[in-house]
mmCIF file of C-alpha atoms in Angstrom:
data_model
loop_
_atom_site.group_PDB
_atom_site.id
_atom_site.type_symbol
_atom_site.label_atom_id
_atom_site.label_comp_id
_atom_site.label_asym_id
_atom_site.label_seq_id
_atom_site.Cartn_x
_atom_site.Cartn_y
_atom_site.Cartn_z
ATOM 1 C CA MET A 186 -22.680 -16.274 -2.843
ATOM 2 C CA ASN A 187 -23.900 -15.125 -6.252
ATOM 3 C CA TRP A 188 -21.467 -13.540 -8.656
ATOM 4 C CA ASN A 189 -23.878 -10.773 -9.490
ATOM 5 C CA PHE A 190 -23.337 -7.157 -10.446
ATOM 6 C CA MET A 191 -23.067 -6.061 -6.791
ATOM 7 C CA PHE A 192 -20.309 -8.594 -6.129
ATOM 8 C CA PHE A 193 -18.149 -6.872 -8.763
ATOM 9 C CA VAL A 194 -19.134 -3.360 -7.659
ATOM 10 C CA ASN A 195 -18.308 -4.156 -4.017
ATOM 11 C CA SER A 196 -14.977 -5.701 -4.984
ATOM 12 C CA ILE A 197 -14.047 -2.672 -7.096
ATOM 13 C CA LEU A 198 -15.050 -0.281 -4.298
ATOM 14 C CA LEU A 199 -13.008 -2.320 -1.805
ATOM 15 C CA GLY A 200 -10.094 -2.069 -4.230
ATOM 16 C CA PHE A 201 -10.399 1.716 -4.415
ATOM 17 C CA GLY A 202 -10.652 2.057 -0.645
ATOM 18 C CA LEU A 203 -7.713 -0.221 0.049
ATOM 19 C CA ALA A 204 -5.516 1.268 -2.690
ATOM 20 C CA MET A 205 -5.519 4.845 -1.375
ATOM 21 C CA ASP A 206 -2.503 4.325 0.903
ATOM 22 C CA ALA A 207 -0.635 2.536 -1.897
ATOM 23 C CA PHE A 208 -1.578 5.403 -4.253
ATOM 24 C CA SER A 209 -0.031 7.952 -1.894
ATOM 25 C CA VAL A 210 3.115 5.881 -1.457
ATOM 26 C CA SER A 211 3.311 5.413 -5.238
ATOM 27 C CA MET A 212 3.180 9.188 -5.665
ATOM 28 C CA THR A 213 6.001 9.454 -3.144
ATOM 29 C CA ASN A 214 8.069 6.914 -5.083
ATOM 30 C CA GLY A 215 7.409 8.812 -8.299
ATOM 31 C CA LEU A 216 8.460 12.038 -6.571
ATOM 32 C CA ASN A 217 11.650 10.415 -5.414
ATOM 33 C CA GLU A 218 12.531 8.881 -8.789
ATOM 34 C CA PRO A 219 11.255 11.211 -11.547
ATOM 35 C CA LYS A 220 13.104 9.386 -14.365
ATOM 36 C CA MET A 221 11.606 6.006 -13.517
ATOM 37 C CA LYS A 222 11.021 3.775 -16.552
ATOM 38 C CA VAL A 223 7.636 2.200 -17.330
ATOM 39 C CA LEU A 224 8.898 -1.330 -16.584
ATOM 40 C CA ARG A 225 10.047 -0.255 -13.116
ATOM 41 C CA MET A 226 6.733 1.541 -12.521
ATOM 42 C CA SER A 227 4.906 -1.625 -13.508
ATOM 43 C CA MET A 228 7.019 -3.688 -11.097
ATOM 44 C CA ILE A 229 6.350 -1.280 -8.197
ATOM 45 C CA ALA A 230 2.599 -1.179 -8.877
ATOM 46 C CA GLY A 231 2.677 -4.967 -9.260
ATOM 47 C CA VAL A 232 4.238 -5.439 -5.815
ATOM 48 C CA TYR A 233 1.532 -3.287 -4.198
ATOM 49 C CA ALA A 234 -1.166 -5.151 -6.152
ATOM 50 C CA LEU A 235 0.301 -8.501 -5.092
ATOM 51 C CA PHE A 236 0.149 -7.552 -1.418
ATOM 52 C CA GLN A 237 -3.396 -6.214 -1.851
ATOM 53 C CA PHE A 238 -4.294 -9.639 -3.265
ATOM 54 C CA ILE A 239 -2.467 -11.645 -0.605
ATOM 55 C CA MET A 240 -3.645 -9.781 2.504
ATOM 56 C CA PRO A 241 -7.429 -10.232 2.033
ATOM 57 C CA MET A 242 -6.798 -13.902 1.248
ATOM 58 C CA ILE A 243 -4.770 -14.298 4.445
ATOM 59 C CA GLY A 244 -7.620 -12.613 6.325
ATOM 60 C CA TRP A 245 -10.156 -14.936 4.658
ATOM 61 C CA ILE A 246 -8.053 -17.990 5.522
ATOM 62 C CA CYS A 247 -7.693 -16.802 9.119
ATOM 63 C CA ILE A 248 -11.461 -16.387 9.434
ATOM 64 C CA HIS A 249 -11.968 -19.919 8.182
ATOM 65 C CA THR A 250 -9.222 -21.481 10.298
ATOM 66 C CA ILE A 251 -7.755 -19.552 13.227
ATOM 67 C CA VAL A 252 -10.261 -16.744 13.789
ATOM 68 C CA VAL A 253 -9.534 -16.402 17.524
ATOM 69 C CA TYR A 254 -5.832 -15.754 16.940
ATOM 70 C CA PHE A 255 -6.493 -13.339 14.079
ATOM 71 C CA GLN A 256 -8.867 -11.237 16.178
ATOM 72 C CA SER A 257 -6.190 -10.777 18.829
ATOM 73 C CA PHE A 258 -3.642 -9.829 16.124
ATOM 74 C CA ASP A 259 -6.048 -7.308 14.550
ATOM 75 C CA LYS A 260 -5.312 -4.655 17.220
ATOM 76 C CA PHE A 261 -1.599 -4.622 16.234
ATOM 77 C CA ILE A 262 -2.239 -3.809 12.550
ATOM 78 C CA PRO A 263 -2.281 0.014 12.976
ATOM 79 C CA TRP A 264 0.893 -0.128 15.082
ATOM 80 C CA ILE A 265 2.747 -2.202 12.485
ATOM 81 C CA ALA A 266 1.729 0.144 9.652
ATOM 82 C CA LEU A 267 2.715 3.202 11.720
ATOM 83 C CA ILE A 268 6.143 1.822 12.628
ATOM 84 C CA LEU A 269 6.976 0.682 9.074
ATOM 85 C CA LEU A 270 5.878 3.904 7.356
ATOM 86 C CA VAL A 271 7.406 6.243 9.945
ATOM 87 C CA TYR A 272 10.678 4.315 9.669
ATOM 88 C CA ILE A 273 10.793 4.510 5.862
ATOM 89 C CA GLY A 274 9.523 8.111 5.797
ATOM 90 C CA GLY A 275 11.936 9.194 8.523
ATOM 91 C CA LYS A 276 14.829 7.659 6.643
ATOM 92 C CA MET A 277 13.843 9.501 3.441
ATOM 93 C CA LEU A 278 13.353 12.744 5.363
ATOM 94 C CA ILE A 279 16.779 12.529 7.006
ATOM 95 C CA GLU A 280 18.469 11.698 3.689
ATOM 96 C CA GLY A 281 16.674 14.611 2.024
ATOM 97 C CA ILE A 282 17.728 17.061 4.733
ATOM 98 C CA LYS A 283 21.333 15.809 4.753
ATOM 99 C CA ASN A 284 21.624 16.111 1.000
ATOM 100 C CA LYS A 285 19.427 19.148 0.393
ATOM 101 C CA ASP A 286 22.134 20.977 -1.565
ATOM 102 C CA GLU A 287 22.835 18.034 -3.863
ATOM 103 C CA ASP A 288 20.775 16.720 -6.704
ATOM 104 C CA LYS A 289 20.576 13.022 -5.931
ATOM 105 C CA GLU A 290 18.325 12.150 -8.852
ATOM 106 C CA ASN A 291 20.423 9.141 -9.891
ATOM 107 C CA ASP A 292 20.899 7.865 -6.329
ATOM 108 C CA ARG A 293 17.250 7.793 -5.273
ATOM 109 C CA LYS A 294 16.225 4.405 -6.645
ATOM 110 C CA LEU A 295 13.867 2.595 -4.332
ATOM 111 C CA PRO A 296 15.581 -0.522 -2.921
ATOM 112 C CA PHE A 297 13.575 -3.732 -3.346
ATOM 113 C CA ALA A 298 13.548 -4.390 0.417
ATOM 114 C CA THR A 299 12.014 -0.950 1.003
ATOM 115 C CA LEU A 300 9.408 -1.656 -1.684
ATOM 116 C CA ILE A 301 8.420 -4.891 0.075
ATOM 117 C CA ILE A 302 8.129 -3.067 3.428
ATOM 118 C CA GLN A 303 5.978 -0.400 1.754
ATOM 119 C CA GLY A 304 3.832 -3.129 0.192
ATOM 120 C CA ILE A 305 3.246 -4.742 3.570
ATOM 121 C CA ALA A 306 2.648 -1.436 5.373
ATOM 122 C CA THR A 307 0.108 -0.170 2.830
ATOM 123 C CA SER A 308 -1.781 -3.459 2.585
ATOM 124 C CA ILE A 309 -1.757 -4.740 6.146
ATOM 125 C CA ASP A 310 -5.153 -3.212 6.858
ATOM 126 C CA ALA A 311 -6.468 -5.320 3.956
ATOM 127 C CA LEU A 312 -6.183 -8.317 6.305
ATOM 128 C CA SER A 313 -9.427 -7.071 7.826
ATOM 129 C CA VAL A 314 -11.123 -7.461 4.449
ATOM 130 C CA GLY A 315 -11.009 -11.171 5.235
ATOM 131 C CA PHE A 316 -13.836 -10.438 7.683
ATOM 132 C CA THR A 317 -15.806 -8.632 4.969
ATOM 133 C CA ILE A 318 -15.525 -11.494 2.497
ATOM 134 C CA ALA A 319 -15.767 -14.257 5.102
ATOM 135 C CA ASP A 320 -19.078 -15.527 3.703
ATOM 136 C CA TYR A 321 -17.575 -15.950 0.204
ATOM 137 C CA LYS A 322 -16.602 -19.374 -1.083
ATOM 138 C CA LEU A 323 -12.891 -19.821 -1.861
ATOM 139 C CA LEU A 324 -13.236 -19.055 -5.589
ATOM 140 C CA ALA A 325 -15.287 -15.905 -4.912
ATOM 141 C CA ALA A 326 -12.731 -14.751 -2.306
ATOM 142 C CA ILE A 327 -9.911 -15.261 -4.823
ATOM 143 C CA LEU A 328 -11.832 -13.354 -7.499
ATOM 144 C CA ALA A 329 -12.636 -10.469 -5.105
ATOM 145 C CA SER A 330 -8.964 -10.288 -4.052
ATOM 146 C CA LEU A 331 -7.900 -10.366 -7.708
ATOM 147 C CA ILE A 332 -10.237 -7.453 -8.520
ATOM 148 C CA ILE A 333 -8.801 -5.530 -5.548
ATOM 149 C CA ALA A 334 -5.278 -6.211 -6.881
ATOM 150 C CA ILE A 335 -6.146 -5.047 -10.415
ATOM 151 C CA VAL A 336 -7.713 -1.830 -9.107
ATOM 152 C CA THR A 337 -4.670 -1.268 -6.881
ATOM 153 C CA TYR A 338 -2.313 -1.779 -9.822
ATOM 154 C CA GLY A 339 -4.125 0.824 -11.921
ATOM 155 C CA ILE A 340 -4.332 3.351 -9.106
ATOM 156 C CA CYS A 341 -0.646 2.904 -8.235
ATOM 157 C CA MET A 342 0.397 3.439 -11.862
ATOM 158 C CA ILE A 343 -1.548 6.719 -11.821
ATOM 159 C CA GLY A 344 0.137 7.674 -8.534
ATOM 160 C CA LEU A 345 3.584 6.936 -9.954
ATOM 161 C CA VAL A 346 2.914 9.050 -13.057
ATOM 162 C CA ILE A 347 1.646 11.983 -10.959
ATOM 163 C CA GLY A 348 4.606 11.679 -8.586
ATOM 164 C CA LYS A 349 7.091 11.610 -11.480
ATOM 165 C CA LYS A 350 5.620 14.783 -12.981
ATOM 166 C CA ILE A 351 5.745 16.603 -9.643
ATOM 167 C CA GLY A 352 9.142 15.087 -8.767
ATOM 168 C CA THR A 353 10.746 16.509 -11.885
ATOM 169 C CA LYS A 354 9.722 19.980 -10.764
ATOM 170 C CA LEU A 355 10.749 19.522 -7.125
ATOM 171 C CA SER A 356 14.192 18.055 -7.837
ATOM 172 C CA ASN A 357 16.074 17.356 -4.575
ATOM 173 C CA LYS A 358 13.205 18.479 -2.293
ATOM 174 C CA ALA A 359 11.237 15.396 -3.362
ATOM 175 C CA SER A 360 12.930 13.171 -0.794
ATOM 176 C CA ILE A 361 11.921 15.514 2.046
ATOM 177 C CA LEU A 362 8.339 15.778 0.765
ATOM 178 C CA GLY A 363 8.171 12.016 0.177
ATOM 179 C CA GLY A 364 9.356 11.298 3.717
ATOM 180 C CA LEU A 365 6.764 13.654 5.180
ATOM 181 C CA ILE A 366 4.017 12.032 3.082
ATOM 182 C CA LEU A 367 4.954 8.520 4.258
ATOM 183 C CA ILE A 368 5.028 9.610 7.897
ATOM 184 C CA GLY A 369 1.643 11.278 7.391
ATOM 185 C CA ILE A 370 0.170 8.112 5.858
ATOM 186 C CA GLY A 371 1.470 6.041 8.780
ATOM 187 C CA ILE A 372 -0.120 8.431 11.290
ATOM 188 C CA GLU A 373 -3.383 8.508 9.297
ATOM 189 C CA ILE A 374 -3.636 4.679 9.229
ATOM 190 C CA PHE A 375 -2.878 4.550 12.944
ATOM 191 C CA VAL A 376 -5.388 7.248 13.954
ATOM 192 C CA LYS A 377 -8.121 5.877 11.648
ATOM 193 C CA ASN A 378 -7.812 2.362 13.096
ATOM 194 C CA ILE A 379 -7.289 3.262 16.746
ATOM 195 C CA PHE A 380 -9.776 6.081 17.236
ATOM 196 C CA PHE A 381 -12.501 5.517 14.616
#
């Protein structure tokens, strides 16, 4: 495997493709917490980037060790993403409907456990990237995963900024919109992986 120009272009493009779900969820988090500080935004984007780094590496390791087991697990990936995102989105939607007359701006901080679940749900399809980079040596696979993580970080920061700007305007309706977006992302991941 040569570390040529196309290696970097392919890794960046993989990063963009894989980061789209995390971008949408980042926008939702920005919607839900419009007064989020830069340090918190950086931590959220960092969690998504970390999972986008870890998942392709797990896929790569599986290809090089337990490929038979990974292939049988691959069919459950869309189901896991659907369940996690519909659960989180449904919870946000219900909270938004229950509290639609209140401005919960100070109460809407994203719990760390929810952030981890979002990180897993939005990056679980990146496990399949292990198949794409299976012919890479270990160092090349790490570098490709690192590029994917850096791209994801940048895209998620943009999503958080956009979400914050919109969230300030939407006030207490942001939780309802955010819940609907997460449910939609879960359904989109499921449909894309099951039917296409």
